[in-house]
mmCIF file of C-alpha atoms in Angstrom:
data_model
loop_
_atom_site.group_PDB
_atom_site.id
_atom_site.type_symbol
_atom_site.label_atom_id
_atom_site.label_comp_id
_atom_site.label_asym_id
_atom_site.label_seq_id
_atom_site.Cartn_x
_atom_site.Cartn_y
_atom_site.Cartn_z
ATOM 1 C CA UNK A 9 -13.873 -2.579 7.906
ATOM 2 C CA UNK A 10 -11.296 -5.314 7.472
ATOM 3 C CA UNK A 11 -9.709 -6.756 4.368
ATOM 4 C CA UNK A 12 -8.023 -9.585 6.263
ATOM 5 C CA UNK A 13 -7.480 -12.520 3.929
ATOM 6 C CA UNK A 14 -8.003 -10.400 0.804
ATOM 7 C CA UNK A 15 -5.316 -10.139 -1.860
ATOM 8 C CA UNK A 16 -5.084 -6.791 -3.593
ATOM 9 C CA UNK A 17 -2.744 -6.302 -6.543
ATOM 10 C CA UNK A 18 -1.857 -2.629 -6.977
ATOM 11 C CA UNK A 19 -0.608 -1.642 -10.427
ATOM 12 C CA UNK A 20 1.406 1.572 -10.465
ATOM 13 C CA UNK A 21 1.899 3.276 -13.838
ATOM 14 C CA UNK A 22 3.943 6.251 -15.057
ATOM 15 C CA UNK A 23 2.247 9.339 -13.701
ATOM 16 C CA UNK A 24 3.397 12.055 -11.365
ATOM 17 C CA UNK A 25 0.546 10.753 -9.177
ATOM 18 C CA UNK A 26 2.559 7.556 -8.581
ATOM 19 C CA UNK A 27 3.666 8.958 -5.238
ATOM 20 C CA UNK A 28 0.034 8.812 -4.110
ATOM 21 C CA UNK A 29 0.105 5.026 -4.558
ATOM 22 C CA UNK A 30 2.123 4.971 -1.333
ATOM 23 C CA UNK A 31 -0.805 6.296 0.686
ATOM 24 C CA UNK A 32 -3.220 3.965 -1.092
ATOM 25 C CA UNK A 33 -1.029 0.984 -0.197
ATOM 26 C CA UNK A 34 -0.740 2.172 3.406
ATOM 27 C CA UNK A 35 -4.525 2.479 3.621
ATOM 28 C CA UNK A 36 -5.067 -1.041 2.280
ATOM 29 C CA UNK A 37 -2.414 -2.541 4.567
ATOM 30 C CA UNK A 38 -4.004 -0.727 7.517
ATOM 31 C CA UNK A 39 -7.228 -2.587 6.651
ATOM 32 C CA UNK A 40 -5.158 -5.813 6.833
ATOM 33 C CA UNK A 41 -5.161 -6.572 3.110
ATOM 34 C CA UNK A 42 -2.292 -8.505 1.593
ATOM 35 C CA UNK A 43 -0.996 -6.009 -0.969
ATOM 36 C CA UNK A 44 1.322 -6.923 -3.814
ATOM 37 C CA UNK A 45 2.480 -4.335 -6.311
ATOM 38 C CA UNK A 46 3.180 -4.438 -10.009
ATOM 39 C CA UNK A 47 5.279 -1.445 -10.998
ATOM 40 C CA UNK A 48 5.484 -0.727 -14.713
ATOM 41 C CA UNK A 49 8.883 0.005 -16.210
ATOM 42 C CA UNK A 50 7.907 3.608 -16.881
ATOM 43 C CA UNK A 51 6.297 3.842 -13.430
ATOM 44 C CA UNK A 52 9.673 3.059 -11.881
ATOM 45 C CA UNK A 53 10.874 6.407 -13.224
ATOM 46 C CA UNK A 54 8.498 8.087 -10.754
ATOM 47 C CA UNK A 55 8.725 5.806 -7.698
ATOM 48 C CA UNK A 56 11.064 3.023 -6.612
ATOM 49 C CA UNK A 57 10.317 -0.640 -6.025
ATOM 50 C CA UNK A 58 11.940 -0.348 -2.587
ATOM 51 C CA UNK A 59 9.366 2.227 -1.492
ATOM 52 C CA UNK A 60 6.441 0.056 -2.590
ATOM 53 C CA UNK A 61 8.034 -3.053 -1.085
ATOM 54 C CA UNK A 62 8.550 -1.339 2.264
ATOM 55 C CA UNK A 63 4.938 -0.155 2.428
ATOM 56 C CA UNK A 64 3.324 -3.362 1.142
ATOM 57 C CA UNK A 65 5.734 -5.667 2.996
ATOM 58 C CA UNK A 66 5.873 -7.793 -0.164
ATOM 59 C CA UNK A 67 8.107 -8.201 -3.176
ATOM 60 C CA UNK A 68 7.368 -5.752 -5.986
ATOM 61 C CA UNK A 69 6.908 -7.294 -9.423
ATOM 62 C CA UNK A 70 8.164 -5.439 -12.478
ATOM 63 C CA UNK A 71 8.815 -7.731 -15.399
ATOM 64 C CA UNK A 72 7.300 -10.785 -16.987
ATOM 65 C CA UNK A 73 10.845 -12.062 -17.289
ATOM 66 C CA UNK A 74 11.993 -11.782 -13.659
ATOM 67 C CA UNK A 75 13.533 -14.989 -12.352
ATOM 68 C CA UNK A 76 10.882 -16.635 -10.159
ATOM 69 C CA UNK A 77 11.714 -17.625 -6.581
ATOM 70 C CA UNK A 78 9.787 -20.831 -7.236
ATOM 71 C CA UNK A 79 8.392 -22.230 -10.435
ATOM 72 C CA UNK A 80 5.321 -20.191 -11.251
ATOM 73 C CA UNK A 81 4.290 -18.218 -14.262
ATOM 74 C CA UNK A 82 4.315 -14.732 -12.734
ATOM 75 C CA UNK A 83 1.336 -13.068 -14.342
ATOM 76 C CA UNK A 84 -0.819 -16.189 -14.046
ATOM 77 C CA UNK A 85 -0.089 -16.746 -10.347
ATOM 78 C CA UNK A 86 -0.716 -13.061 -9.577
ATOM 79 C CA UNK A 87 -3.941 -13.122 -11.613
ATOM 80 C CA UNK A 88 -5.249 -16.216 -9.812
ATOM 81 C CA UNK A 89 -4.658 -14.961 -6.280
ATOM 82 C CA UNK A 90 -6.050 -11.440 -6.743
ATOM 83 C CA UNK A 91 -9.385 -10.553 -5.208
ATOM 84 C CA UNK A 92 -9.073 -7.101 -6.743
ATOM 85 C CA UNK A 93 -6.586 -5.571 -9.153
ATOM 86 C CA UNK A 94 -6.338 -1.834 -8.529
ATOM 87 C CA UNK A 95 -4.541 0.331 -11.071
ATOM 88 C CA UNK A 96 -3.656 3.642 -9.434
ATOM 89 C CA UNK A 97 -2.553 5.776 -11.103
ATOM 90 C CA UNK A 98 -3.776 4.507 -14.464
ATOM 91 C CA UNK A 99 -2.372 6.235 -17.524
ATOM 92 C CA UNK A 100 -3.959 6.705 -20.941
ATOM 93 C CA UNK A 101 -1.464 4.104 -22.139
ATOM 94 C CA UNK A 102 -2.578 1.280 -19.820
ATOM 95 C CA UNK A 103 -6.246 2.137 -20.392
ATOM 96 C CA UNK A 104 -5.732 1.979 -24.165
ATOM 97 C CA UNK A 105 -3.726 -1.250 -24.069
ATOM 98 C CA UNK A 106 -6.307 -2.982 -21.872
ATOM 99 C CA UNK A 107 -9.168 -1.803 -24.106
ATOM 100 C CA UNK A 108 -7.322 -3.240 -27.110
ATOM 101 C CA UNK A 109 -6.544 -6.512 -25.322
ATOM 102 C CA UNK A 110 -2.790 -5.972 -25.478
ATOM 103 C CA UNK A 111 -0.678 -7.956 -23.013
ATOM 104 C CA UNK A 112 2.885 -6.828 -23.571
ATOM 105 C CA UNK A 113 3.933 -6.177 -19.963
ATOM 106 C CA UNK A 114 3.369 -7.748 -16.565
ATOM 107 C CA UNK A 115 0.516 -5.480 -15.485
ATOM 108 C CA UNK A 116 -1.590 -5.786 -18.637
ATOM 109 C CA UNK A 117 -0.908 -9.545 -18.858
ATOM 110 C CA UNK A 118 -1.957 -10.053 -15.244
ATOM 111 C CA UNK A 119 -5.170 -8.083 -15.715
ATOM 112 C CA UNK A 120 -6.112 -9.879 -18.910
ATOM 113 C CA UNK A 121 -5.374 -13.284 -17.327
ATOM 114 C CA UNK A 122 -7.448 -12.542 -14.222
ATOM 115 C CA UNK A 123 -11.071 -13.212 -13.416
ATOM 116 C CA UNK A 124 -10.885 -10.875 -10.409
ATOM 117 C CA UNK A 125 -12.471 -7.475 -10.118
ATOM 118 C CA UNK A 126 -10.524 -4.626 -11.717
ATOM 119 C CA UNK A 127 -10.652 -1.066 -10.427
ATOM 120 C CA UNK A 128 -9.003 1.653 -12.512
ATOM 121 C CA UNK A 129 -8.117 5.127 -11.226
ATOM 122 C CA UNK A 130 -7.093 7.390 -14.114
ATOM 123 C CA UNK A 131 -4.625 10.242 -13.598
ATOM 124 C CA UNK A 132 -3.404 12.367 -16.487
ATOM 125 C CA UNK A 133 -3.506 15.771 -18.124
ATOM 126 C CA UNK A 134 -7.048 17.048 -18.640
ATOM 127 C CA UNK A 135 -6.679 17.159 -22.449
ATOM 128 C CA UNK A 136 -5.496 13.542 -22.459
ATOM 129 C CA UNK A 137 -8.297 12.432 -20.158
ATOM 130 C CA UNK A 138 -10.966 14.181 -22.239
ATOM 131 C CA UNK A 139 -9.578 12.978 -25.584
ATOM 132 C CA UNK A 140 -12.165 10.971 -27.534
ATOM 133 C CA UNK A 141 -9.869 7.945 -27.774
ATOM 134 C CA UNK A 142 -9.337 7.796 -23.997
ATOM 135 C CA UNK A 143 -13.056 8.255 -23.312
ATOM 136 C CA UNK A 144 -13.885 5.511 -25.822
ATOM 137 C CA UNK A 145 -11.349 3.199 -24.167
ATOM 138 C CA UNK A 146 -12.865 3.883 -20.745
ATOM 139 C CA UNK A 147 -16.333 3.045 -22.085
ATOM 140 C CA UNK A 148 -14.953 -0.152 -23.634
ATOM 141 C CA UNK A 149 -13.414 -1.203 -20.314
ATOM 142 C CA UNK A 150 -16.655 -0.417 -18.480
ATOM 143 C CA UNK A 151 -18.466 -2.692 -20.946
ATOM 144 C CA UNK A 152 -16.014 -5.457 -19.909
ATOM 145 C CA UNK A 153 -17.081 -4.961 -16.291
ATOM 146 C CA UNK A 154 -14.100 -2.923 -15.098
ATOM 147 C CA UNK A 155 -14.930 -0.314 -12.472
ATOM 148 C CA UNK A 156 -13.505 3.194 -12.319
ATOM 149 C CA UNK A 157 -12.828 5.779 -9.661
ATOM 150 C CA UNK A 158 -12.808 8.772 -11.942
ATOM 151 C CA UNK A 159 -10.315 11.602 -11.558
ATOM 152 C CA UNK A 160 -11.165 14.851 -9.873
ATOM 153 C CA UNK A 161 -11.122 18.382 -11.203
ATOM 154 C CA UNK A 162 -8.345 20.543 -9.912
ATOM 155 C CA UNK A 163 -4.862 21.838 -10.483
ATOM 156 C CA UNK A 164 -2.634 19.348 -12.252
ATOM 157 C CA UNK A 165 1.137 18.951 -11.972
ATOM 158 C CA UNK A 166 1.580 20.578 -15.392
ATOM 159 C CA UNK A 167 -0.159 23.716 -14.149
ATOM 160 C CA UNK A 168 -3.407 23.137 -16.045
ATOM 161 C CA UNK A 169 -6.719 22.958 -14.214
ATOM 162 C CA UNK A 170 -9.401 20.429 -15.074
ATOM 163 C CA UNK A 171 -10.305 16.750 -14.965
ATOM 164 C CA UNK A 172 -7.368 14.427 -14.527
ATOM 165 C CA UNK A 173 -6.151 14.617 -10.932
ATOM 166 C CA UNK A 174 -6.107 11.230 -9.210
ATOM 167 C CA UNK A 175 -9.199 10.734 -7.067
ATOM 168 C CA UNK A 176 -9.025 11.197 -3.306
ATOM 169 C CA UNK A 177 -6.920 8.495 -1.599
ATOM 170 C CA UNK A 178 -9.613 7.625 0.954
ATOM 171 C CA UNK A 179 -12.191 7.238 -1.815
ATOM 172 C CA UNK A 180 -9.886 4.870 -3.723
ATOM 173 C CA UNK A 181 -9.216 2.773 -0.606
ATOM 174 C CA UNK A 182 -12.941 2.651 0.203
ATOM 175 C CA UNK A 183 -13.921 1.636 -3.340
ATOM 176 C CA UNK A 184 -11.211 -1.046 -3.352
ATOM 177 C CA UNK A 185 -12.520 -2.394 -0.045
ATOM 178 C CA UNK A 186 -16.072 -2.489 -1.446
ATOM 179 C CA UNK A 187 -14.886 -4.417 -4.508
ATOM 180 C CA UNK A 188 -12.954 -6.881 -2.316
ATOM 181 C CA UNK A 189 -15.982 -7.622 -0.098
#
């Protein structure tokens, strides 16, 4: 399987699972995808832009207000070139903001401005994931046509066991490749 010529935007949010985004990016690059990352401000507390840049071989975008290298509106140009926008890990916060149509950061603005396919991979505490508000937001996003790779059951970083652990890396890469085809 090859993703040559495909542009994948990977959104990385604030979750302990952010380190797993590195392996997802490596898997997509190995399939020859052009990968560009949007790292949320809170996500940068878990992983650095330099790490994502090194693995993707592209600049990492963080803010709607970064000085552009050339005149382009950042979130619009990213939205237009994306074949797939993958959010991994996706927090309850980004899921809720997208369901409400909020566009107050680069990642949510890019997703809302895009006509590309969106694939969301939740990762959070089991109680958060199973909360009625989060489940309602997931159903709302599904009704918009967003696809999900749902989290797995297992031991979580907090020590709890249950739904909420980021799905298997290979499964996420495979589902992203399917969406990009």
